[in-house]
DNA sequence: TTATTCTAATTGTAAGACAATTAAATGTTT
DNA sequence: AAACATTTAATTGTCTTACAATTAGAATAA
């Protein structure tokens, strides 16, 4: 039997069609890798033109819900939403959310470290040699004198990624991707002096040591210290800017 | 000066145009509430047809990056991504991620409670009377005997939302929305006996008491207990199902 | 059998037309 | 002059038709 797609009765057609198909996917009536009817067939089923169907499909494609293939056996297929795709979606959304809503640095920072703190006990317990090696490598990079602020921040993100991934829980990693990565633009606005870098690396080393020793409490302490230090740093930068402009 | 939108040189046109516009928004070259050129103008600027431009715009609309208005002064406008919209996007993505990737209940559960645990210290410190009242009200509802499993789970979600929101950090609330809400379908698969409900309500009461007393450590303990009890419950349900089918 | 060509299906893109909607300009009446 | 009604222009939403590009599979030839 051919499937039918219940549709709402108000709003733009392409939106209604997209919603109908999305519901079918979310509710499992269309399963992963299943091929949707061709655009022509969809147009007939919904009683609309092909361009309208296409607009609806593009909406779904933007959410990575479907992929399309050209050619004889082509069409639109229900996508298995990979963790990787979900990561990047989440990072985009989080970044926009932070930049558009005047979220102050302190709030974002607090959220980020609170979430990381949640990972610490698991990470201390389960971290592999790989995770430890990544953390050490990033610490080493952060010690290079010629490193730009952007690269320093990127390395910072990589370090914390390793910490989070060490928990060995992909759901946790996914949820945290946004929080950690979206902070980078905000972090980039802080100019790191050699002195402050040194201290941050110190905190990182303390965290890595604690994780290696599987000492959860110690790692949490070091993380908390890093959090408050980062916030202080941001406040100082802001204060300096105000002094300079007045 | 009219803005130009740097475009990549491979892939589908509508995708490239969408990416070019998205970059302009993310990088701040198009700011909130700014009006994009009309579809006609965009088509000319990019050297493509209007339907192609429209497909690109639908992609952006699907991500809540733009909104469109008809009429004389209509057009596409850069959207301020609200926390509310970001919530629902995140919930949809998280739900799909969980349902499509065979994430086992234990992993999802672990992630959820680890994240909630991150909120507890802040929530214990900052929770308002409102948050406490919501938690108490949901506990009361969960005690009603006639409550369906779905309603019980929904109330459970509401309770934990209040716990998370109590931290008073919108970024944290946003990040957790996915983790908590996306769990509901998984939770719904557990049939709650009267006995198990009673115990869950007991944990909830302990959490609410601890939060009210601003005792963070106690709340964390109760949350951890709830976590392991929930996982046990799920394991039992699974074991029973296997017994029944064999 | 293997390689090549053809064919049909499907998506990607284009062009033009008309409908629906909306705000502003214009006209009309009191 | 002010309030109200009408027209107008701009813009998005949708439809129709057509063609290009791509791809798998079938048909064909070596």
GROMACS .gro file of C-alpha atoms in nm, chain B residues 130-144 147 151-163 200-201 204-205 208:
model
   34
  376UNK     CA    1   0.882   2.938   4.099
  377UNK     CA    2   1.115   2.654   4.022
  378UNK     CA    3   1.045   2.489   4.356
  379UNK     CA    4   0.672   2.528   4.304
  380UNK     CA    5   0.692   2.364   3.961
  381UNK     CA    6   0.889   2.074   4.099
  382UNK     CA    7   0.642   2.022   4.381
  383UNK     CA    8   0.346   2.045   4.144
  384UNK     CA    9   0.493   1.784   3.912
  385UNK     CA   10   0.566   1.555   4.204
  386UNK     CA   11   0.205   1.593   4.308
  387UNK     CA   12   0.088   1.505   3.960
  388UNK     CA   13   0.313   1.201   3.948
  389UNK     CA   14   0.134   1.075   4.258
  390UNK     CA   15  -0.205   1.068   4.087
  393UNK     CA   16  -0.195   0.889   3.528
  397UNK     CA   17   0.169   1.169   3.114
  398UNK     CA   18   0.393   1.038   3.387
  399UNK     CA   19   0.694   1.072   3.156
  400UNK     CA   20   0.586   1.417   3.044
  401UNK     CA   21   0.561   1.522   3.404
  402UNK     CA   22   0.901   1.370   3.465
  403UNK     CA   23   1.043   1.584   3.186
  404UNK     CA   24   0.876   1.893   3.331
  405UNK     CA   25   1.022   1.821   3.672
  406UNK     CA   26   1.371   1.791   3.536
  407UNK     CA   27   1.323   2.099   3.320
  408UNK     CA   28   1.248   2.295   3.635
  409UNK     CA   29   1.561   2.154   3.796
  446UNK     CA   30   1.079   0.760   4.144
  447UNK     CA   31   0.858   1.009   4.320
  450UNK     CA   32   1.215   1.344   4.305
  451UNK     CA   33   1.106   1.449   4.650
  454UNK     CA   34   1.339   1.886   4.554
   0.00000   0.00000   0.00000
